[in-house]
Short mmCIF file of C-alpha atoms in Angstrom, two decimals:
data_model
loop_
_atom_site.label_atom_id
_atom_site.label_comp_id
_atom_site.label_asym_id
_atom_site.label_seq_id
_atom_site.Cartn_x
_atom_site.Cartn_y
_atom_site.Cartn_z
CA MET Y 169 105.84 85.75 188.82
CA ILE Y 170 104.07 83.56 191.65
CA TYR Y 171 104.99 80.30 191.61
CA LEU Y 172 102.61 78.07 193.37
CA ASP Y 173 103.92 74.91 190.79
CA ASN Y 174 106.58 73.75 193.58
CA GLY Y 175 105.14 69.87 193.94
CA ALA Y 176 106.72 69.77 190.52
CA THR Y 177 109.86 71.08 191.32
CA THR Y 178 110.43 74.02 193.97
CA PHE Y 179 111.41 77.68 192.00
CA PRO Y 180 113.18 80.06 193.03
CA LYS Y 181 115.74 77.60 194.26
CA PRO Y 182 118.30 79.78 197.39
CA ARG Y 183 120.96 81.68 196.21
CA SER Y 184 123.69 79.89 197.87
CA VAL Y 185 122.09 76.84 195.40
CA THR Y 186 122.85 78.62 192.37
CA GLN Y 187 126.10 79.76 193.86
CA ALA Y 188 127.00 76.74 194.34
CA VAL Y 189 126.38 75.33 190.82
CA ASN Y 190 128.05 77.99 189.42
CA ASN Y 191 130.86 77.81 191.55
CA ALA Y 192 131.10 73.84 191.01
CA LEU Y 193 131.30 74.44 187.16
CA LEU Y 194 133.67 76.97 187.57
CA LYS Y 195 136.01 75.73 189.87
CA LYS Y 196 135.34 72.45 191.17
CA GLY Y 197 134.97 71.06 187.49
CA ALA Y 198 136.55 67.89 187.38
CA ASN Y 199 135.54 64.52 187.64
CA PRO Y 200 135.00 63.40 191.36
CA GLY Y 201 136.49 60.28 192.89
CA ARG Y 202 138.45 59.62 189.55
CA SER Y 203 142.08 61.38 190.04
CA GLY Y 204 144.20 62.31 192.04
CA HIS Y 205 145.10 66.36 191.19
CA LYS Y 206 143.24 68.91 193.33
CA MET Y 207 140.12 69.79 191.20
CA SER Y 208 139.18 65.76 191.57
CA MET Y 209 139.60 65.85 195.13
CA LYS Y 210 137.46 69.29 195.56
CA ALA Y 211 134.64 67.72 193.67
CA ALA Y 212 134.75 64.24 195.37
CA GLU Y 213 134.71 66.41 198.41
CA VAL Y 214 131.62 67.97 197.44
CA MET Y 215 129.94 64.52 197.13
CA TYR Y 216 130.97 63.38 200.49
CA ASN Y 217 129.84 66.70 202.10
CA CYS Y 218 126.38 66.31 200.38
CA ARG Y 219 125.92 62.68 201.72
CA LYS Y 220 127.09 63.33 204.75
CA ASN Y 221 124.18 66.28 205.26
CA ALA Y 222 121.89 64.20 203.60
CA ALA Y 223 122.79 61.36 205.72
CA GLU Y 224 122.05 63.55 209.05
CA LEU Y 225 119.56 65.50 207.59
CA PHE Y 226 117.36 62.00 207.62
CA ASP Y 227 119.50 60.33 210.34
CA ALA Y 228 120.69 57.93 208.20
CA ASP Y 229 123.44 55.48 209.40
CA SER Y 230 126.83 56.63 207.59
CA PRO Y 231 127.04 58.94 204.51
CA GLU Y 232 127.55 55.50 202.47
CA LYS Y 233 124.22 54.65 202.47
CA VAL Y 234 123.17 57.59 200.84
CA ILE Y 235 123.14 57.23 196.99
CA PHE Y 236 122.75 59.69 194.47
CA THR Y 237 119.89 58.87 191.59
CA LEU Y 238 119.18 61.57 189.26
CA ASN Y 239 115.48 61.80 190.64
CA CYS Y 240 112.84 60.05 192.88
CA THR Y 241 111.94 58.11 190.18
CA THR Y 242 115.14 56.53 189.22
CA ALA Y 243 115.31 55.66 193.06
CA LEU Y 244 111.95 54.22 193.00
CA ASN Y 245 113.07 52.24 189.90
CA THR Y 246 116.48 50.75 191.70
CA VAL Y 247 114.33 49.35 194.53
CA ILE Y 248 111.29 48.34 192.48
CA LYS Y 249 113.29 46.54 189.85
CA GLY Y 250 116.35 45.93 192.01
CA ILE Y 251 114.50 44.11 194.55
CA LEU Y 252 111.38 42.18 193.16
CA HIS Y 253 111.46 39.06 191.16
CA LYS Y 254 109.85 36.72 189.20
CA GLY Y 255 106.85 35.50 191.66
CA ASP Y 256 107.05 38.82 194.02
CA HIS Y 257 104.39 40.53 194.87
CA ALA Y 258 104.28 44.02 196.00
CA VAL Y 259 101.57 46.14 197.81
CA ILE Y 260 101.31 50.00 196.94
CA SER Y 261 98.80 52.62 198.16
CA SER Y 262 96.00 54.12 195.93
CA LEU Y 263 97.60 57.69 195.90
CA GLU Y 264 100.86 56.58 194.23
CA HIS Y 265 102.50 58.22 191.23
CA ASN Y 266 103.18 56.96 188.01
CA ALA Y 267 107.14 56.82 189.51
CA VAL Y 268 105.78 53.49 191.40
CA LEU Y 269 102.77 52.58 189.84
CA ARG Y 270 104.50 51.90 186.06
CA PRO Y 271 107.33 49.93 187.04
CA LEU Y 272 105.33 47.92 188.46
CA GLU Y 273 103.61 47.48 185.65
CA ALA Y 274 106.54 46.58 183.00
CA LEU Y 275 107.33 44.15 185.98
CA LYS Y 276 104.32 42.30 184.97
CA SER Y 277 105.60 40.63 181.77
CA ASN Y 278 108.46 39.13 184.07
CA GLY Y 279 106.17 37.70 186.58
CA VAL Y 280 105.86 40.07 189.44
CA THR Y 281 102.40 41.59 190.16
CA TYR Y 282 101.36 43.79 192.65
CA SER Y 283 97.87 45.06 194.87
CA VAL Y 284 96.63 48.48 195.74
CA ALA Y 285 95.31 49.18 199.39
CA ASP Y 286 93.03 51.76 199.47
CA TYR Y 287 93.93 54.63 201.31
CA GLU Y 288 91.03 55.73 203.87
CA PRO Y 289 91.16 59.84 204.17
CA TYR Y 290 91.32 60.70 207.82
CA ASP Y 291 91.00 57.28 209.52
CA ASP Y 292 94.61 55.87 209.74
CA GLU Y 293 93.06 52.26 211.04
CA LYS Y 294 91.29 51.93 208.01
CA THR Y 295 94.40 52.23 205.98
CA ILE Y 296 96.55 50.25 207.83
CA ASP Y 297 93.97 47.74 207.55
CA SER Y 298 93.51 47.73 203.53
CA PHE Y 299 97.34 46.90 203.51
CA ARG Y 300 97.17 44.48 206.35
CA ARG Y 301 94.40 42.67 203.70
CA ALA Y 302 96.33 43.55 200.39
CA ILE Y 303 99.82 41.53 201.79
CA ASN Y 304 100.18 37.60 200.91
CA GLU Y 305 102.34 35.08 201.25
CA LYS Y 306 104.42 36.51 198.55
CA THR Y 307 104.52 40.22 199.15
CA ARG Y 308 108.04 40.93 199.09
CA LEU Y 309 107.91 44.78 199.39
CA VAL Y 310 105.42 47.59 200.06
CA ILE Y 311 106.20 50.52 198.12
CA CYS Y 312 104.04 53.72 200.03
CA THR Y 313 103.78 57.71 198.96
CA HIS Y 314 104.68 59.59 202.54
CA ALA Y 315 101.75 62.40 200.97
CA SER Y 316 99.77 62.07 197.69
CA ASN Y 317 101.30 64.63 195.48
CA VAL Y 318 97.50 65.58 194.29
CA PHE Y 319 95.51 65.81 197.45
CA GLY Y 320 97.78 66.42 200.40
CA TYR Y 321 96.74 63.78 202.35
CA LYS Y 322 99.38 61.97 204.42
CA LEU Y 323 99.83 58.20 204.88
CA PRO Y 324 100.39 56.68 208.46
CA VAL Y 325 103.56 55.12 206.87
CA GLU Y 326 105.54 54.24 210.09
CA ARG Y 327 102.59 52.23 211.41
CA ILE Y 328 102.62 50.80 207.75
CA ALA Y 329 106.54 50.11 207.88
CA ALA Y 330 106.00 48.76 211.10
CA LEU Y 331 103.70 45.98 210.24
CA CYS Y 332 105.55 45.47 207.30
CA ARG Y 333 108.48 44.42 209.87
CA ILE Y 334 106.19 42.07 211.45
CA TYR Y 335 105.71 40.20 208.28
CA GLY Y 336 109.53 40.19 206.91
CA ILE Y 337 107.90 42.71 204.47
CA MET Y 338 110.77 45.54 202.97
CA PHE Y 339 109.37 49.00 203.15
CA CYS Y 340 110.14 51.88 200.74
CA LEU Y 341 108.99 55.25 201.14
CA ASP Y 342 108.52 57.20 198.21
CA ALA Y 343 109.36 60.90 199.94
CA ALA Y 344 109.07 63.14 196.78
CA GLN Y 345 106.35 65.63 198.40
CA THR Y 346 107.91 65.48 201.70
CA ALA Y 347 111.58 65.76 202.09
CA GLY Y 348 112.50 69.03 203.68
CA VAL Y 349 108.69 69.70 204.39
CA VAL Y 350 108.14 67.29 207.10
CA PRO Y 351 110.73 65.80 209.24
CA ILE Y 352 111.56 62.27 208.66
CA SER Y 353 113.91 60.23 210.81
CA LEU Y 354 115.28 56.93 209.91
CA LYS Y 355 117.20 56.02 213.12
CA ASP Y 356 115.02 53.30 215.02
CA SER Y 357 112.55 53.11 212.13
CA CYS Y 358 111.29 50.48 209.80
CA ILE Y 359 111.65 52.16 206.67
CA ASP Y 360 114.46 50.18 204.92
CA PHE Y 361 114.04 52.34 201.71
CA LEU Y 362 114.04 55.93 201.34
CA CYS Y 363 113.51 57.68 198.13
CA THR Y 364 113.15 61.40 197.09
CA ALA Y 365 113.86 64.09 194.98
CA GLY Y 366 116.28 66.60 195.01
CA HIS Y 367 114.75 69.11 193.57
CA LYS Y 368 111.31 69.78 195.74
CA GLY Y 369 111.71 70.80 198.71
CA LEU Y 370 115.21 69.97 199.28
CA TYR Y 371 115.33 73.32 196.86
CA GLY Y 372 118.34 71.49 195.07
CA PRO Y 373 118.58 71.77 191.34
CA MET Y 374 116.45 69.58 188.87
CA GLY Y 375 118.38 66.16 187.89
CA THR Y 376 119.42 65.01 191.39
CA GLY Y 377 117.04 62.60 193.71
CA LEU Y 378 118.09 60.23 197.02
CA LEU Y 379 117.98 56.23 197.30
CA ILE Y 380 118.91 55.97 201.30
CA ILE Y 381 119.30 52.43 202.32
CA ASN Y 382 118.05 51.47 205.67
CA CYS Y 383 118.62 48.18 205.93
CA ASP Y 384 121.26 45.37 205.09
CA THR Y 385 119.29 44.36 202.08
CA THR Y 386 120.59 45.94 198.84
CA PRO Y 387 118.76 46.04 195.41
CA GLU Y 388 120.23 44.78 193.09
CA SER Y 389 122.14 47.78 190.69
CA LEU Y 390 120.14 48.54 187.60
CA ILE Y 391 122.93 50.05 185.66
CA GLN Y 392 126.90 48.56 185.98
CA GLY Y 393 129.91 50.67 184.56
CA GLY Y 394 132.89 52.64 185.99
CA THR Y 395 132.65 53.88 189.99
CA GLY Y 396 136.14 54.75 190.05
CA SER Y 397 136.93 51.91 192.27
CA MET Y 398 138.00 48.53 192.31
CA SER Y 399 138.96 49.06 188.47
CA SER Y 400 140.77 45.67 188.27
CA GLN Y 401 137.63 43.85 189.24
CA ARG Y 402 135.64 42.68 186.66
CA THR Y 403 132.10 42.67 188.29
CA GLN Y 404 130.49 45.64 189.73
CA PRO Y 405 131.42 46.61 193.41
CA GLU Y 406 129.18 45.51 195.93
CA LEU Y 407 130.00 48.34 197.96
CA LEU Y 408 127.87 51.39 199.24
CA PRO Y 409 127.12 53.82 197.66
CA ASP Y 410 129.45 52.48 194.77
CA LYS Y 411 127.04 50.34 193.35
CA TYR Y 412 124.72 52.33 192.34
CA GLU Y 413 126.76 55.01 191.55
CA SER Y 414 128.37 54.04 188.01
CA GLY Y 415 129.64 56.66 185.07
CA THR Y 416 130.04 60.46 186.04
CA PRO Y 417 128.03 62.15 188.35
CA ASN Y 418 126.06 65.23 188.40
CA LEU Y 419 128.39 67.65 190.50
CA SER Y 420 127.09 70.87 189.59
CA GLY Y 421 123.90 69.28 190.60
CA ILE Y 422 124.81 67.39 193.61
CA ALA Y 423 126.92 71.04 194.65
CA GLY Y 424 123.80 72.21 194.37
CA LEU Y 425 121.43 69.74 196.09
CA ASN Y 426 124.36 70.18 199.32
CA GLU Y 427 123.35 73.47 199.58
CA GLY Y 428 119.85 72.93 199.42
CA ILE Y 429 120.12 70.90 201.77
CA LYS Y 430 122.01 73.33 203.95
CA PHE Y 431 119.16 75.82 203.20
CA VAL Y 432 116.72 73.66 204.72
CA LYS Y 433 118.77 72.07 207.52
CA ASN Y 434 118.93 75.80 208.71
CA LYS Y 435 115.85 77.24 208.46
CA GLY Y 436 114.90 73.74 210.44
CA ILE Y 437 112.18 71.64 208.54
CA ALA Y 438 109.51 71.56 211.46
CA ASN Y 439 109.46 76.02 210.87
CA ILE Y 440 109.24 75.25 207.54
CA GLU Y 441 106.44 72.69 207.66
CA ARG Y 442 104.58 75.37 209.72
CA TYR Y 443 105.29 77.91 207.76
CA GLU Y 444 104.02 76.32 204.69
CA MET Y 445 100.73 74.85 206.10
CA ARG Y 446 99.66 78.49 207.25
CA LEU Y 447 99.95 79.21 204.08
CA ALA Y 448 97.77 76.31 202.85
CA GLN Y 449 95.43 76.84 205.38
CA ARG Y 450 95.00 80.89 204.65
CA LEU Y 451 94.78 79.39 200.65
CA TYR Y 452 92.00 76.72 201.57
CA ASP Y 453 90.38 79.30 203.94
CA LYS Y 454 90.02 81.67 200.47
CA LEU Y 455 89.00 79.07 198.31
CA SER Y 456 86.32 77.51 200.54
CA ARG Y 457 84.55 81.03 200.18
CA MET Y 458 84.28 81.01 196.78
CA LYS Y 459 81.06 80.30 195.25
CA ASP Y 460 82.03 77.82 192.47
CA VAL Y 461 85.35 76.64 194.07
CA ILE Y 462 85.32 72.62 194.58
CA LEU Y 463 87.61 71.62 196.86
CA TYR Y 464 88.42 67.91 197.48
CA THR Y 465 89.58 67.64 201.28
CA ASN Y 466 89.10 68.66 204.82
CA ARG Y 467 91.39 71.78 206.02
CA PRO Y 468 94.84 70.53 205.64
CA ASP Y 469 96.66 70.68 208.97
CA SER Y 470 100.08 68.87 209.59
CA ASP Y 471 98.82 65.61 211.43
CA THR Y 472 96.74 65.11 208.26
CA SER Y 473 97.98 66.52 205.47
CA VAL Y 474 101.07 68.18 203.23
CA PRO Y 475 101.01 72.06 201.94
CA VAL Y 476 99.13 70.90 198.87
CA ILE Y 477 95.75 72.61 197.43
CA SER Y 478 93.77 70.86 194.40
CA PHE Y 479 90.73 72.07 193.87
CA ASN Y 480 88.33 72.59 190.97
CA VAL Y 481 86.27 75.66 189.18
CA LYS Y 482 82.50 74.67 188.48
CA ASP Y 483 82.35 74.10 184.76
CA LEU Y 484 85.39 75.20 183.55
CA ASP Y 485 88.57 72.75 182.64
CA SER Y 486 91.05 72.29 185.02
CA GLU Y 487 93.66 73.09 182.48
CA TYR Y 488 91.46 75.93 181.37
CA VAL Y 489 92.14 77.58 184.67
CA ALA Y 490 95.88 77.02 184.50
CA ALA Y 491 96.33 78.56 181.88
CA LYS Y 492 93.92 81.66 183.05
CA LEU Y 493 95.96 81.81 185.96
CA SER Y 494 99.10 81.82 184.18
CA ASP Y 495 97.83 84.67 181.65
CA TYR Y 496 98.13 86.36 185.42
CA ASN Y 497 101.46 85.59 186.19
CA ILE Y 498 100.61 82.80 188.65
CA ALA Y 499 101.98 78.87 187.85
CA VAL Y 500 100.11 75.95 188.90
CA ARG Y 501 99.76 72.61 187.55
CA ALA Y 502 96.40 71.44 186.06
CA GLY Y 503 95.85 67.41 184.68
CA LEU Y 504 96.37 64.50 186.57
CA HIS Y 505 99.87 65.18 187.88
CA CYS Y 506 101.11 61.89 187.20
CA ALA Y 507 98.79 60.47 189.52
CA PRO Y 508 96.23 58.76 188.07
CA LEU Y 509 95.32 56.06 190.95
CA ALA Y 510 95.03 59.22 193.28
CA HIS Y 511 92.82 60.95 190.88
CA GLU Y 512 90.52 57.62 190.27
CA PHE Y 513 90.21 57.14 193.93
CA MET Y 514 88.96 60.64 194.03
CA GLY Y 515 86.64 60.63 191.33
CA THR Y 516 88.54 63.39 189.70
CA ASP Y 517 90.38 61.04 186.64
CA GLU Y 518 88.36 62.54 183.75
CA THR Y 519 88.38 66.33 184.74
CA GLY Y 520 92.20 66.29 186.79
CA THR Y 521 92.63 69.08 189.40
CA VAL Y 522 94.17 72.48 189.53
CA ARG Y 523 96.97 71.84 192.39
CA ALA Y 524 98.79 74.63 194.16
CA VAL Y 525 101.66 73.99 196.39
CA VAL Y 526 103.39 76.85 198.34
CA SER Y 527 107.03 77.21 199.33
CA VAL Y 528 109.28 79.16 201.69
CA PHE Y 529 109.73 81.80 199.12
CA ILE Y 530 105.45 81.83 199.10
CA SER Y 531 104.51 85.33 201.17
CA GLU Y 532 100.70 85.85 202.29
CA GLU Y 533 100.40 88.67 199.78
CA ASP Y 534 101.08 85.89 197.09
CA ILE Y 535 98.44 84.19 198.50
CA ASN Y 536 96.05 86.95 198.49
CA TYR Y 537 96.45 87.85 194.83
CA PHE Y 538 96.40 84.25 193.94
CA ALA Y 539 92.86 84.31 195.99
CA ALA Y 540 91.61 87.41 193.99
CA THR Y 541 92.92 86.28 191.19
CA LEU Y 542 90.85 83.10 191.05
CA TYR Y 543 88.12 84.95 192.04
CA LYS Y 544 88.03 87.44 188.51
CA ILE Y 545 87.93 84.11 186.77
CA ILE Y 546 85.01 82.52 188.20
CA LYS Y 547 83.67 86.02 188.12
CA PHE Y 548 84.06 86.39 184.22
CA LYS Y 549 83.76 82.74 183.56
CA LYS Y 550 80.87 82.98 181.34
CA GLN Y 551 82.28 85.72 179.34
CA TYR Y 552 85.24 83.11 179.12
CA LYS Y 553 83.40 80.40 177.81
CA LYS Y 554 81.39 82.48 175.24
CA VAL Y 555 84.84 84.28 173.68
CA GLU Y 556 85.48 80.28 173.51
CA ILE Y 557 82.77 79.67 171.32
CA ASN Y 558 83.21 82.70 169.30
CA ASN Y 559 86.95 81.49 168.59
CA MET L 76 159.98 52.57 207.54
CA GLU L 77 156.96 51.99 209.50
CA LYS L 78 153.32 51.83 207.79
CA ASN L 79 151.47 54.87 207.05
CA LEU L 80 149.13 54.06 204.22
CA ILE L 81 145.73 52.81 205.02
CA MET L 82 143.26 50.91 202.37
CA PHE L 83 139.99 51.54 201.83
CA ASN L 84 136.93 49.71 199.57
CA SER L 85 134.98 52.99 198.53
CA LEU L 86 136.30 56.62 198.82
CA THR L 87 133.38 57.73 201.17
CA GLN L 88 135.06 54.99 203.59
CA VAL L 89 138.12 57.35 203.11
CA MET L 90 136.23 60.61 203.91
CA GLN L 91 134.45 59.03 206.57
CA SER L 92 137.36 57.73 208.27
CA ARG L 93 139.50 60.85 207.48
CA ASP L 94 136.94 62.98 209.39
CA LEU L 95 136.72 60.61 212.13
CA LEU L 96 140.86 60.74 212.69
CA LYS L 97 139.90 64.22 212.53
CA LYS L 98 137.49 64.50 215.18
CA HIS L 99 140.34 62.20 217.58
CA ARG L 100 143.15 65.18 216.20
CA ILE L 101 144.94 62.93 213.92
CA ASP L 102 146.26 63.86 210.66
CA ALA L 103 145.33 62.12 207.88
CA ARG L 104 146.06 63.08 204.51
CA MET L 105 143.66 61.68 201.07
CA VAL L 106 145.73 60.37 198.63
CA ARG L 107 145.61 58.14 195.54
CA THR L 108 146.56 54.61 196.08
CA PRO L 109 149.98 53.39 194.20
CA SER L 110 149.09 51.84 191.67
CA ARG L 111 150.79 48.51 192.53
CA LEU L 112 148.51 48.44 195.65
CA ARG L 113 145.43 49.45 193.76
CA GLN L 114 144.29 46.04 193.08
CA LYS L 115 141.39 45.87 194.94
CA SER L 116 141.99 49.42 196.53
CA CYS L 117 138.82 52.30 195.71
CA GLY L 118 142.11 54.08 194.30
CA TYR L 119 142.43 56.38 197.06
CA SER L 120 143.54 55.90 200.42
CA LEU L 121 144.36 57.49 203.57
CA LEU L 122 148.34 58.79 204.73
CA VAL L 123 148.77 58.47 208.31
CA THR L 124 152.26 59.89 209.95
CA HIS L 125 152.00 59.78 213.15
CA ARG L 126 149.69 57.47 215.87
CA PHE L 127 149.07 55.20 212.88
CA ASP L 128 148.18 52.02 215.46
CA GLU L 129 145.53 54.63 217.02
CA ALA L 130 143.75 55.27 213.58
CA LEU L 131 143.72 51.94 212.34
CA ASN L 132 141.83 51.30 216.13
CA ILE L 133 139.41 54.07 215.84
CA ILE L 134 138.83 53.49 211.96
CA ASN L 135 137.85 49.45 212.98
CA ASN L 136 135.97 50.28 215.99
CA ASN L 137 134.01 52.35 214.26
CA GLY L 138 132.84 49.75 211.73
CA ILE L 139 134.73 50.88 208.41
CA GLY L 140 136.17 47.92 206.80
CA VAL L 141 140.06 48.49 206.01
CA LEU L 142 141.31 46.56 202.92
CA GLY L 143 145.11 46.85 204.07
CA THR L 144 147.63 48.90 205.02
CA ALA L 145 151.12 49.49 203.57
CA THR L 146 154.01 51.90 203.99
CA VAL L 147 154.82 54.02 200.80
CA ASP L 148 157.26 56.73 200.74
CA PHE L 149 154.74 60.13 199.76
CA ARG L 150 158.07 62.33 200.42
#
């Protein structure tokens, strides 16, 4: 299979990741941080190593600032619901995922409001100005995706974060699509919270995510319970990471994530970015030469985009194109990609798009096969439509 | 018997401190905190049998909060 659904989750995972998951279950399957026996200690060591590697990857202050979550959505919910209270206002971009939009919608009933700042394609000044205009005296938090999961547009997040710092507003970065693909450093950064998935560009297993806290303010914990620490205390410990990690953690997932992070570190994020961008550009070039293919962005480059390509085929439903590609053993994702705001913004909310996202495991030959297959689908599209009507 | 146990608030701090001491070539073993001392500790501590004061200084100077110290017999 040629897997181009890496925006949803990367596949395959590096062998070291699957081995680590297996090994954790077979040899380290005790509850970490709970007991004093050797296996529990080994399990705790796995957690700590992953925290340490994640902290290093993002230049975080210290491993304790790295919180394990189930996914990026849980990390974002922790920040959004743990920071915003009645009367507070938030600002988001017009490219946000439902992981940001829906928690904010849910908070409306608690008296929280939010505004959407329009992203202006390829114009950072205008985008920053949109954020400036959306901020008001009640704004407490700005949440912004690092890059659109649908169209690949990269936002000027460091500058938006710096703007927030000037106004005394907290800034939360949704790095679901960029962690492991684009270098991110929290050192000397105005980013207060970094949320990301572990199972995308970091090549960890599903059920892993990270929240990295880069400021002194900590969100309220959404879940309270056993942490293995300060057990005689009735209230949730305030210390990081325990404050947010109640209950038995996903040890095998974290073991895999640790190896995924090491895999990314060994390859080098700049190298990954260069390689994937070259593939995305090749794909874009091939698609742009095909009659009836509708592309929505300029040719991607590392300054303005991540390697995500969204397209449609004239007169064909996006889901239909994805299904046809699947017949040829090509995996892509069609529809709204859980980002209706981004589709509304681009005018594709009725049709959705077909999205192809590469990974380090994709080759130029895979891109060639994809393009040739799509060409075939387009060539025979009238025939397909007839068959469909006859059925 | 001299003090040999350093207690912390969180397991992550225990491991951070252990790694820090390792860089300074000070042996530190992660152990479960004895129950009588566990009222507020995270449950794990560092057992440092040599260069204890130096170890404590290093940890404090690196901004890691120490909850307390104790003397225990782990033989």
